Short mmCIF file of C-alpha atoms in Angstrom, two decimals:
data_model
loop_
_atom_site.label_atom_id
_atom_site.label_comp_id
_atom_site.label_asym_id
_atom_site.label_seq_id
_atom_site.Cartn_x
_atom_site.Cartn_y
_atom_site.Cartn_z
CA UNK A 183 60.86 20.12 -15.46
CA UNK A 184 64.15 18.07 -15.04
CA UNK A 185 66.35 17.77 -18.15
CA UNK A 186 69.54 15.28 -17.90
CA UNK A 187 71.97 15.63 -20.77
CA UNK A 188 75.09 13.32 -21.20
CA UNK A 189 75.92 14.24 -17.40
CA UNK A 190 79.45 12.76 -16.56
CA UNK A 191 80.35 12.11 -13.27
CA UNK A 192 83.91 10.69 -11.73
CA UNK A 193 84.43 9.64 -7.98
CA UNK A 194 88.07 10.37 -8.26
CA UNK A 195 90.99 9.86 -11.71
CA UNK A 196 89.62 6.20 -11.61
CA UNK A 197 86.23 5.81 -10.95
CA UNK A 198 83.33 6.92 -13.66
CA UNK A 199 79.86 6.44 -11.48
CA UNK A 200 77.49 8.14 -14.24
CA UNK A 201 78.01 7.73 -18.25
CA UNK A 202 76.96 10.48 -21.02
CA UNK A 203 73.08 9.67 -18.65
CA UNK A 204 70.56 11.51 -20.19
CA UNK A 205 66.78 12.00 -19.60
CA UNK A 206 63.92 13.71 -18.45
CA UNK A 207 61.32 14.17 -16.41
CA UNK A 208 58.09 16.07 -17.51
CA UNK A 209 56.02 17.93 -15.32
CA UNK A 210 53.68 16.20 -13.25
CA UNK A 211 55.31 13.06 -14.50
CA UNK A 212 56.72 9.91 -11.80
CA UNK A 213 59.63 8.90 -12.61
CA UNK A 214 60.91 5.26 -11.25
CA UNK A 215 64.69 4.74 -11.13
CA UNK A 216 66.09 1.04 -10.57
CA UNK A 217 68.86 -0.83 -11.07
CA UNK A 218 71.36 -2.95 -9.45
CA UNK A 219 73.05 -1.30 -6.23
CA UNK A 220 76.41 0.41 -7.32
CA UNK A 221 74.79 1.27 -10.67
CA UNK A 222 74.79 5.27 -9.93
CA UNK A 223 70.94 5.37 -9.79
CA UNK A 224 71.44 7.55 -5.90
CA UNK A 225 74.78 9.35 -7.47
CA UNK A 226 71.98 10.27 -10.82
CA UNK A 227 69.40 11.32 -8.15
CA UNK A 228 72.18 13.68 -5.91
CA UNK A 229 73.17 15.36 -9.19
CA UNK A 230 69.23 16.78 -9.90
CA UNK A 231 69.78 19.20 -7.05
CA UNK A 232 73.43 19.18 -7.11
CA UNK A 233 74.33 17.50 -3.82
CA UNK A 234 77.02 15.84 -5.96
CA UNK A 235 78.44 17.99 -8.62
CA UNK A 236 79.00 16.84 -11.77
CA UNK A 237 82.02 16.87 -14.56
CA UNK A 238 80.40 16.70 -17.81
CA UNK A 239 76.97 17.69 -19.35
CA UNK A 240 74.01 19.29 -18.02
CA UNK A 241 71.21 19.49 -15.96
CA UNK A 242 68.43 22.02 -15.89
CA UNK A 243 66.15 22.70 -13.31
CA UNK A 244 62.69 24.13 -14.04
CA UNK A 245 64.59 26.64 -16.57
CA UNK A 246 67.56 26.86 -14.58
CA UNK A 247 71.28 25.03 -14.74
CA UNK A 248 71.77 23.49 -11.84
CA UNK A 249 75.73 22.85 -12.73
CA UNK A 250 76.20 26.88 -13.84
CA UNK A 251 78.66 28.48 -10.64
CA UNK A 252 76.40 31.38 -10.62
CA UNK A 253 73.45 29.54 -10.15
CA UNK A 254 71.74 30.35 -6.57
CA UNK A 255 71.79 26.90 -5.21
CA UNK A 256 70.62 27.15 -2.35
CA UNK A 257 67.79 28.93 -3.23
CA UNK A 258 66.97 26.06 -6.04
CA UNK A 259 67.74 23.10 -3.42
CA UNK A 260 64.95 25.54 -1.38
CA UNK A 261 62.44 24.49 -4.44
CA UNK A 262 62.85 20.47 -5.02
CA UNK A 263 62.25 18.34 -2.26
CA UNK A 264 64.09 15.39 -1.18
CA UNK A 265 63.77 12.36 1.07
CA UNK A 266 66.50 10.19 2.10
CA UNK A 267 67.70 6.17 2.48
CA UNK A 268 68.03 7.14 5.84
CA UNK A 269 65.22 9.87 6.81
CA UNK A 270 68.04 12.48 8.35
CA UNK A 271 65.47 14.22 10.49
CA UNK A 272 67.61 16.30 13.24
CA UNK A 273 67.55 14.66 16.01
CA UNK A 274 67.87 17.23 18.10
CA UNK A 275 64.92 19.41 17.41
CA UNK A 276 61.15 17.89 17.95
CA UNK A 277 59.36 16.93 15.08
CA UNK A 278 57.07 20.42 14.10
CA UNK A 279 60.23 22.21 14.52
CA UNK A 280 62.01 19.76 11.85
CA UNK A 281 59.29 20.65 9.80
CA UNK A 282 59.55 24.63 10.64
CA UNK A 283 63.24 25.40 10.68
CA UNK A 284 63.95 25.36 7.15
CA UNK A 285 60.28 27.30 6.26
CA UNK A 286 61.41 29.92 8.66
CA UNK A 287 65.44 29.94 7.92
CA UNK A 288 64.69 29.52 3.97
CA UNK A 289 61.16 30.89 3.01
CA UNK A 290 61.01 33.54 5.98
CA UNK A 291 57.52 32.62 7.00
CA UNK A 292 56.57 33.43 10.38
CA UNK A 293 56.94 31.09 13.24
CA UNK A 294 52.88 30.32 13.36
CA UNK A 295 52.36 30.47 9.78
CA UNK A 296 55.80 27.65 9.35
CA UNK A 297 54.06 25.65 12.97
CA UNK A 298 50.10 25.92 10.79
CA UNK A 299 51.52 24.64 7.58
CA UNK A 300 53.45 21.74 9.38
CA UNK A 301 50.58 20.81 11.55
CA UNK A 302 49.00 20.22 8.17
CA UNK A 303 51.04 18.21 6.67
CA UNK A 304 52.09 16.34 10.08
CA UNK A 305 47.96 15.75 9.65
CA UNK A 306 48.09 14.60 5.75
CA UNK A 307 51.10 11.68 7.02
CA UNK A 308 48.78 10.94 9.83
CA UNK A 309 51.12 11.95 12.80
CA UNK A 310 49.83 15.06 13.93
CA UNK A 311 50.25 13.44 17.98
CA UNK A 312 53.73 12.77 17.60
CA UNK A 313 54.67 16.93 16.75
CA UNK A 314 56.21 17.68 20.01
CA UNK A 315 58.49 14.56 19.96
CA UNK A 316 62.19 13.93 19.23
CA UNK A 317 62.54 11.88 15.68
CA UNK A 318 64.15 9.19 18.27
CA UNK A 319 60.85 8.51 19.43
CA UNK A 320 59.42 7.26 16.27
CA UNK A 321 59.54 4.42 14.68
CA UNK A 322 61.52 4.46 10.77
CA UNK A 323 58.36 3.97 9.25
CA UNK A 324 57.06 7.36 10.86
CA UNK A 325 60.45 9.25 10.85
CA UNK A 326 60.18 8.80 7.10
CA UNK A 327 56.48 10.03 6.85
CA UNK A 328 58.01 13.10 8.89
CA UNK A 329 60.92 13.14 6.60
CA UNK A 330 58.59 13.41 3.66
CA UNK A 331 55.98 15.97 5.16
CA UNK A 332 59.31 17.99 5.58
CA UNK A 333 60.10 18.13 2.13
CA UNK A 334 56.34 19.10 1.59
CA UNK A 335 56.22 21.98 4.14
CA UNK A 336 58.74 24.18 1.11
CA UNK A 337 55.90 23.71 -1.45
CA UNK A 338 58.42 22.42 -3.74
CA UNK A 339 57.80 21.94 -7.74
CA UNK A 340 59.20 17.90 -7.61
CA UNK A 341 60.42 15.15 -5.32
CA UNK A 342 63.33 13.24 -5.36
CA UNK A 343 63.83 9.95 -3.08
CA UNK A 344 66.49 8.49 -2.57
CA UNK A 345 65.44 4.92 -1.69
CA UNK A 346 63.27 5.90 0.70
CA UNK A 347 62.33 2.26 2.01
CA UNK A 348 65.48 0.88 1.61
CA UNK A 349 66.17 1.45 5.43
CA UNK A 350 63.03 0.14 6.42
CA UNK A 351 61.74 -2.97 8.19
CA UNK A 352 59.36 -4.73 5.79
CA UNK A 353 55.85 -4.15 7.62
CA UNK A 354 56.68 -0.28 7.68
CA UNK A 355 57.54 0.12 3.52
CA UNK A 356 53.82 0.35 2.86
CA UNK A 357 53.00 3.02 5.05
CA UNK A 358 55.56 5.08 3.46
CA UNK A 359 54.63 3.80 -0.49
CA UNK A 360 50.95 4.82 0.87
CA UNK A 361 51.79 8.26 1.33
CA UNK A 362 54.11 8.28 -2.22
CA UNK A 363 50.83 7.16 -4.08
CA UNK A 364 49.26 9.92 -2.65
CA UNK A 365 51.71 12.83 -3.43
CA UNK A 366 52.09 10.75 -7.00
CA UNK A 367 47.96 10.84 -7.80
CA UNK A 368 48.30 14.70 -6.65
CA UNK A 369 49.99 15.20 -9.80
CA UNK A 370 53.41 16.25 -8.04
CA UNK A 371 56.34 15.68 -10.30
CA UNK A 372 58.45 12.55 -8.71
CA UNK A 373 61.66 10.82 -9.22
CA UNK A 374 61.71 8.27 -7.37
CA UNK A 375 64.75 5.44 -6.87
CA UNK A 376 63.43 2.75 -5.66
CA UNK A 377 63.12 -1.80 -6.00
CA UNK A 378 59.55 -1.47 -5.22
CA UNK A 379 58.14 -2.67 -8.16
CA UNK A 380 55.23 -2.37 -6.84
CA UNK A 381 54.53 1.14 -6.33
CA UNK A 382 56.53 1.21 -9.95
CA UNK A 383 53.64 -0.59 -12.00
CA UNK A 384 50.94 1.42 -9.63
CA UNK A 385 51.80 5.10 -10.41
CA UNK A 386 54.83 5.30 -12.62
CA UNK A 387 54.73 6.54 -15.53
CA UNK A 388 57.86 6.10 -17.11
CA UNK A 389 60.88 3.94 -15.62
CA UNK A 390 64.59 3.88 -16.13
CA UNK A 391 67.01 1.22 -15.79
CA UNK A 392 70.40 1.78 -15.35
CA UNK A 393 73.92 -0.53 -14.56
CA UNK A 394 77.32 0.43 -14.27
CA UNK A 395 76.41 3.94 -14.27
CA UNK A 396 74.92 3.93 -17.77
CA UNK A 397 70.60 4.44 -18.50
CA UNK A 398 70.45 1.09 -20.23
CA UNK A 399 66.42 1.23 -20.74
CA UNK A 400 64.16 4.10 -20.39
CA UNK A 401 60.39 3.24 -21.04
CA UNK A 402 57.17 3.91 -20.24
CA UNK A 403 55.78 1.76 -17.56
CA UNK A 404 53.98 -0.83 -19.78
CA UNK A 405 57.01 -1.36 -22.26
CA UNK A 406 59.59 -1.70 -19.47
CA UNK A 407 57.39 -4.62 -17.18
CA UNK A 408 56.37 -5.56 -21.11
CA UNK A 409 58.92 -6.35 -22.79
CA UNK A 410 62.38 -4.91 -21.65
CA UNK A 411 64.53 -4.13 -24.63
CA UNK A 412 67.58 -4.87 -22.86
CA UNK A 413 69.01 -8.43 -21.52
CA UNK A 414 70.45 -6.56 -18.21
CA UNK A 415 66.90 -4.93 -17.70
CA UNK A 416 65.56 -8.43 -17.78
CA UNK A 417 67.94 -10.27 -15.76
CA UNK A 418 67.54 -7.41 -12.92
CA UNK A 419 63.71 -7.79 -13.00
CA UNK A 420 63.57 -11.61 -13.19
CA UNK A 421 65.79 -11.48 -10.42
CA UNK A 422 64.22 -9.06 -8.18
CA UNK A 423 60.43 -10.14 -9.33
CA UNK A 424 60.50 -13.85 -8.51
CA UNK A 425 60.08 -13.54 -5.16
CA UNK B 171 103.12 17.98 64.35
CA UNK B 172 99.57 19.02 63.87
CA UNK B 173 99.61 20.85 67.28
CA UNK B 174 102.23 23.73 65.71
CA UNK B 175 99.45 24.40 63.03
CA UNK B 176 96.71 27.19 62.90
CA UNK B 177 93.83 26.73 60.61
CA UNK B 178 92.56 29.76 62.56
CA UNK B 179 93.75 31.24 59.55
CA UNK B 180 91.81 30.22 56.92
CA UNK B 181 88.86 31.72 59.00
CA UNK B 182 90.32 34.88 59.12
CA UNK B 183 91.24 35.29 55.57
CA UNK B 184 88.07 33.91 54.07
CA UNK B 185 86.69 36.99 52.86
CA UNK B 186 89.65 37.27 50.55
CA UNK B 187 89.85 34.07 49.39
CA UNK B 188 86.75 33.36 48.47
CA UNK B 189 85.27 36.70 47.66
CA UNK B 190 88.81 38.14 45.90
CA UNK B 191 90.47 35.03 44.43
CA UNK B 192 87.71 32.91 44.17
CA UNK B 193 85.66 34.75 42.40
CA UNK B 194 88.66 36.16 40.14
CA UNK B 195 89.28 32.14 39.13
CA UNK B 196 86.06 31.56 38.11
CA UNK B 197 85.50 34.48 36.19
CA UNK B 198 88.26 33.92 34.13
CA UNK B 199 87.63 30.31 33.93
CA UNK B 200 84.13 30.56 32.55
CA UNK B 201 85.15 34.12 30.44
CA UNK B 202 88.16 31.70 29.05
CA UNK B 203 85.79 28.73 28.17
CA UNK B 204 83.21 30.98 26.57
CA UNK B 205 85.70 32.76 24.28
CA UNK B 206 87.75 29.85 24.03
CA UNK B 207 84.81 27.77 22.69
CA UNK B 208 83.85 30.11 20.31
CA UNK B 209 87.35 30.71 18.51
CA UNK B 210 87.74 27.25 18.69
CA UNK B 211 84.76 26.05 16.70
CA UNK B 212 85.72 28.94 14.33
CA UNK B 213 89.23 26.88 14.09
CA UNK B 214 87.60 23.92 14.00
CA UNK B 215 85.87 25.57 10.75
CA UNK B 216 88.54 26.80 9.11
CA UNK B 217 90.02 23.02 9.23
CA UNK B 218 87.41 21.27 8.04
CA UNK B 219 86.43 24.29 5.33
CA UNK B 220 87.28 23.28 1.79
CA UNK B 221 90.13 25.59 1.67
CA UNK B 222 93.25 24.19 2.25
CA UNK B 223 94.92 27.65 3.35
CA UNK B 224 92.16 28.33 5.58
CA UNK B 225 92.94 24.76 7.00
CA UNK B 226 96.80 24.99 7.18
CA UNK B 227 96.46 28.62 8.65
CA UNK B 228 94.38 26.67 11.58
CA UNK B 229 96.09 23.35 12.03
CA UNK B 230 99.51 25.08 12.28
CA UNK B 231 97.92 27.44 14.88
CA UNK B 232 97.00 24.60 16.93
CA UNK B 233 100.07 23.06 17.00
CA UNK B 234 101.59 25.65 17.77
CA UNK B 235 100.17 26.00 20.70
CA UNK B 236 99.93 22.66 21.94
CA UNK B 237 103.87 22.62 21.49
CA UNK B 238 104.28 25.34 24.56
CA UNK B 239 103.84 24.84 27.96
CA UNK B 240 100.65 27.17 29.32
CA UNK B 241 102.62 28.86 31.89
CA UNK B 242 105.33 30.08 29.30
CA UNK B 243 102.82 31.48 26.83
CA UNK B 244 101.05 33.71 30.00
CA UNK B 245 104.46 34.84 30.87
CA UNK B 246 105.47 36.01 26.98
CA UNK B 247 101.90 37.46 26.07
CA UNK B 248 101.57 39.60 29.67
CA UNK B 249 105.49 40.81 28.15
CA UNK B 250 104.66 40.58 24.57
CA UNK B 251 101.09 42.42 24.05
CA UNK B 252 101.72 45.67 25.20
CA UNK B 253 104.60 45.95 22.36
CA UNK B 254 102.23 44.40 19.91
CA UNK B 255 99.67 46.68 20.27
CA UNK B 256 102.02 48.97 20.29
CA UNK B 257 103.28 48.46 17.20
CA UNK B 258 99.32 47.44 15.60
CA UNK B 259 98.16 51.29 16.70
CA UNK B 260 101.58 52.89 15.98
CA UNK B 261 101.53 54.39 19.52
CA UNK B 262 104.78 55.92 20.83
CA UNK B 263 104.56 53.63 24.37
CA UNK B 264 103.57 50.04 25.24
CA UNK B 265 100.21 49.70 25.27
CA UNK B 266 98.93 49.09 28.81
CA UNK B 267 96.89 46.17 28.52
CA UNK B 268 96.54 44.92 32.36
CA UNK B 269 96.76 41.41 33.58
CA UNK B 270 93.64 40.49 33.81
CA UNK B 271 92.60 41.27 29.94
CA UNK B 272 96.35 39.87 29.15
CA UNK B 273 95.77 36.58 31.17
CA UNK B 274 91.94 36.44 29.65
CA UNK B 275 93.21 36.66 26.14
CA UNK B 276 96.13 34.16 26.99
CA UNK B 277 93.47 31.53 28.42
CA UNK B 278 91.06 32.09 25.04
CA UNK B 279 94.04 31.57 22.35
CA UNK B 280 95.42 28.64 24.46
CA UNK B 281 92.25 26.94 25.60
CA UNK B 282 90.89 27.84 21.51
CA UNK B 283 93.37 25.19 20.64
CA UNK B 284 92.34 22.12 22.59
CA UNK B 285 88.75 23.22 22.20
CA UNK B 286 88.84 23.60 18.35
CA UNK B 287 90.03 20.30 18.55
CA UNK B 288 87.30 18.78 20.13
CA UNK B 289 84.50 20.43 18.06
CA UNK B 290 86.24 19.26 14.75
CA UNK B 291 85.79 15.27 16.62
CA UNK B 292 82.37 16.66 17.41
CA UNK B 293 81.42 17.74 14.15
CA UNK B 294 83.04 14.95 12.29
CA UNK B 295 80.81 12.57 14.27
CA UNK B 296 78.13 13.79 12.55
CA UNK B 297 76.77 11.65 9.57
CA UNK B 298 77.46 13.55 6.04
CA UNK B 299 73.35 12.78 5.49
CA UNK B 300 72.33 15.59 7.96
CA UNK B 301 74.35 18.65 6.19
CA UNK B 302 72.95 16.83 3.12
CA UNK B 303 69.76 17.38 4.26
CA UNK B 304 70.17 20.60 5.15
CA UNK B 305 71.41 21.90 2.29
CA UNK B 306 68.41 20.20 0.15
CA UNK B 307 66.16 22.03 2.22
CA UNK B 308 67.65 25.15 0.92
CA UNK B 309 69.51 26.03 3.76
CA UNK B 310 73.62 27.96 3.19
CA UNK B 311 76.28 26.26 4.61
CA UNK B 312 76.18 28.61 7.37
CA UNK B 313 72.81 28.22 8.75
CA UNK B 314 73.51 24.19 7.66
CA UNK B 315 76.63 24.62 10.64
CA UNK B 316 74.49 27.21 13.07
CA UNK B 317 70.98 25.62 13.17
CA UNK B 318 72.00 21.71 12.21
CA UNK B 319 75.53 20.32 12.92
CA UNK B 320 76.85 22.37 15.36
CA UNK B 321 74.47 22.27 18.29
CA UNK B 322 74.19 18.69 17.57
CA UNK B 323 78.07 18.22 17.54
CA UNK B 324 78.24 20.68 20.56
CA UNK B 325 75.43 18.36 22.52
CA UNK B 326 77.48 15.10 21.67
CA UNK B 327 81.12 16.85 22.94
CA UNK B 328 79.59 18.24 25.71
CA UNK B 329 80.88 16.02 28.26
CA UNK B 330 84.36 16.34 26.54
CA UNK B 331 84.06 19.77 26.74
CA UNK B 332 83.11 20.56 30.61
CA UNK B 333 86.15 18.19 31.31
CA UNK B 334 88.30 20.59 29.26
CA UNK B 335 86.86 23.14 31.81
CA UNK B 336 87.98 21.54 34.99
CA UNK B 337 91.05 21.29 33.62
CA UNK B 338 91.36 24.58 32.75
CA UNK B 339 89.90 25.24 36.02
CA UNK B 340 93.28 23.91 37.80
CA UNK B 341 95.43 25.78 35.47
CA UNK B 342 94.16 29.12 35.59
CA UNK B 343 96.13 28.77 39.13
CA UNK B 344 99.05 29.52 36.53
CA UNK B 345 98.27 33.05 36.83
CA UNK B 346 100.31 33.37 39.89
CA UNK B 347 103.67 34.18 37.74
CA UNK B 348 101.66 36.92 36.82
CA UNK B 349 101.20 38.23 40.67
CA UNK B 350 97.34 37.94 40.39
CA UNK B 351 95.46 37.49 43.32
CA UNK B 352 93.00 34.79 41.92
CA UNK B 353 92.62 31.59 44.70
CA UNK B 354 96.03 30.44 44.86
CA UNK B 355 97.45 33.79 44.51
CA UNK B 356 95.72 35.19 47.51
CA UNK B 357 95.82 31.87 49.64
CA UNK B 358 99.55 32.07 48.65
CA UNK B 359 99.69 35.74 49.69
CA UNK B 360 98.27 35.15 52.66
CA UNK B 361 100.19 32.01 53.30
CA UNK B 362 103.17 34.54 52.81
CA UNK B 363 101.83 37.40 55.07
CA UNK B 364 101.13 35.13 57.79
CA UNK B 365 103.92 33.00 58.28
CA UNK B 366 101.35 29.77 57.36
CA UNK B 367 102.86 27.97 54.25
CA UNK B 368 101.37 24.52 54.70
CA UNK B 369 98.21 25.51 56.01
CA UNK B 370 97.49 27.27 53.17
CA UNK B 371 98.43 25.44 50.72
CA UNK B 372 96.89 22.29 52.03
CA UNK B 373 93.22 24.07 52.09
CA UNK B 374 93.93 25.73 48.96
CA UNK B 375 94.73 22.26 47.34
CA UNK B 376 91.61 20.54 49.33
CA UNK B 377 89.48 23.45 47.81
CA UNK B 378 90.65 22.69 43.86
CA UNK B 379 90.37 19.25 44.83
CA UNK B 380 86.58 19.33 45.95
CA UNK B 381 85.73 21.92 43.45
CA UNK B 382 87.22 19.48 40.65
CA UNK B 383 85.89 16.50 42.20
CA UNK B 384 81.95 17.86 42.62
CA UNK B 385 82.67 18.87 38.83
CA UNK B 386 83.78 15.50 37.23
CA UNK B 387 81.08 13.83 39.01
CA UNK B 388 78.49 16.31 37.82
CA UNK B 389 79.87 15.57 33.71
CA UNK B 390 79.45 11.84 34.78
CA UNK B 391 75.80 12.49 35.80
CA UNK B 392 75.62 14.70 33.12
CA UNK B 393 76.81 12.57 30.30
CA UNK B 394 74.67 9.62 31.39
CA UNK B 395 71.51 11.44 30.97
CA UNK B 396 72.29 12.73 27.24
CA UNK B 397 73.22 9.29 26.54
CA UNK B 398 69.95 7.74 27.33
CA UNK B 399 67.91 11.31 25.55
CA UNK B 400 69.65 10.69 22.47
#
């Protein structure tokens, strides 16, 4: 579904953030992405639907290159969903029509077939009363339910999150995670960066473990909470697992 | 001193003032801030596009006009346009062009400039996250600006850009080397007609200065209500 290959990326002459990364993530597969911050585990995330472009190597895209000029991108973007550090609902427009504009603008469904679909999903994140408010209303913890229902509502093939409870006060992570366990035990094809170990050893099958911008260890789930390979894999999860 | 004066005057001439002048001013302030607006956020665009041409094109276009005074650029355009479309449609005389249209298109270019430079503030306010998230939903860049950034950057300049108004408000008064009758020009015709300089002028100042006044006070209101929404 997602193929990395020795993708380069520079920030500038100076400043390498991804290394020759390369990976994969099968179909139906959830994918956990950690490492220390800084170690170009968002940047790796932004380049699967080309938010960030990219200087060397490839990535395909469900058959297609995502780093080709004449690739539609848009139109691909349209078909991968992704959730954000810090939700980016639009503030300005209630929450079903959040979930609507980009069915409607995108996918050209009608107005009641965009409002049905996001009344479902606004049901499956358990916030079908809050539809007609402003994403101000709501508390982080619901903004990124909405934010993930959102995604949802374009039907896409695979998520990407972008540390999705990174912004989030600690007694509202799980109610996100919930809904991510969910969507995971759906069988919907996830790459996920995230410290929640957690959620990691519950539905992941495979994680990856980068630093500096490099994949240092890529395992499945078992080997890397195992035995990780690498001394910087096991520094980072003594560290982060002690508490 | 008083006793010599004759607001009587003002009663007598109210039809025109208001109904001729008045209206005039306010149709080619708000025809001026609507065209204005829009050719500004276009400028605004074209500065913040990618392209540096684009960019360069626009930013020297602004400072351009920010580097003349208003009342010089109504007085070359009313001269200038009728040559220039002269010379656009190859037509053997000056095009005829009429000061209404020539002051209109004056107040858009001008007003363009200060207005362009407001939505680029307004735009820029807006956290790099929310085009990101438009454009993973699929959307182009354009319906990323129309449906996502731009009303939001239009909501949060809005204040900003009703006070640009009032301002332009006061200087469409500038119209006067032009011989229109809008407020001033009639109050001063009158003023002219009748023998009653100060009278005049001292109600036609009172009336820019309530009109103004209700106005700021209305953005005030205004701007403390989106402020609390948001």
């Amino acid at each position: 579904m997602i193929e990395i290959s020795h993708v380069d990326k520079w920030y500038g002459p100076n400043f390498q953030a991804l290394k020759d990364c390369t990976t994969s993530v099968a179909k139906g597969e959830v994918v956990v992405v950690c490492g220390p911050s800084g170690s170009g585990k968002s940047t790796l995330i932004k380049c699967v639907n080309a938010l960030e472009p990219i200087q060397g190597g490839e990535i395909i895209l469900d058959g297609i290159k995502v780093n080709d000029p004449k690739t539609n991108l848009p139109k691909l973007r349209s078909r991968v969903g992704m959730v954000f550090q810090h939700f980016e609902l639009f503030p300005h427009l209630k929450i079903i029509d959040n979930l609507c504009l980009a069915q409607e603008k995108v996918l050209n469904r009608s107005h009641d077939k965009a409002v049905e679909k996001g009344k479902a999903l606004l049901e499956r994140v358990g916030l079908t009363v809050h539809a007609n408010k402003y994403p101000a209303e709501l508390s982080g913890g619901q903004q990124q339910r909405v934010a993930i229902a959102r995604a949802l509502a374009m039907d896409p093939i695979a998520m990407l999150f972008d540390e999705p409870t990174s912004a989030l006060d600690p007694e509202m992570i799980s109610e996100v995670l919930d809904v991510m366990v969910d969507l995971a035990r759906d069988g919907m094809t996830m790459m996920v960066v995230t410290h929640e170990m957690g959620f990691a050893r519950k539905v992941a099958h495979r994680v990856i473990f980068m630093d500096q911008g490099e994949i240092v260890e890529d395992a499945n789930k078992d080997d890397f909470f195992g035995k990780p390979r690498s001394e910087r894999a096991q520094k980072f999860l003594s560290k982060i697992l002690s508490h | 001193m008083f006793s010599t004066l004759d607001f009587d005057v003002i009663r007598r001439s109210w039809g025109y003032l208001f109904y001729e002048g008045m209206t005039f001013t306010l149709t080619l302030t708000a025809l001026s801030a609507l065209g204005g607006l829009i050719f500004g956020t276009l400028i605004a665009l074209m500065r913040l596009s990618g392209y540096r041409l684009l960019g360069r094109i626009a930013g020297l276009y602004v400072d351009f006009m920010r580097s003349l005074p208003l009342v010089l650029v109504i007085f070359w355009f009313y001269f200038l346009v009728p040559y220039i479309g002269q010379w656009l449609t190859g037509a053997s005389r000056p095009i005829r062009v009429g000061a209404f249209s020539s002051s209109l298109i004056t107040f858009i270019m001008f007003e363009a400039a200060y207005f362009s430079e407001i939505m680029r503030a307004g735009i820029q306010s807006i956290s790099r996250g929310q085009p990101a998230a438009a454009s993973a939903l699929g959307l182009t860049y354009a319906q990323s600006m129309r449906y996502v950034v731009l009303p939001q950057a239009f909501r949060n300049m809005l204040p900003v850009l009703l006070t640009q108004t009032i301002v332009l408000f006061q200087d469409t008064s500038l119209v006067y080397v032009l011989s229109i009758t809008d407020f001033l020009g009639a109050a001063s015709k009158v003023a002219q007609r009748d023998g009653r300089l100060v009278e005049m002028y001292l109600f036609a100042a009172l009336v820019y200065f309530v009109i103004s006044c209700v106005a700021s006070y209305g953005v005030r209101r205004l701007q403390a209500r989106i402020s609390i929404v948001r």
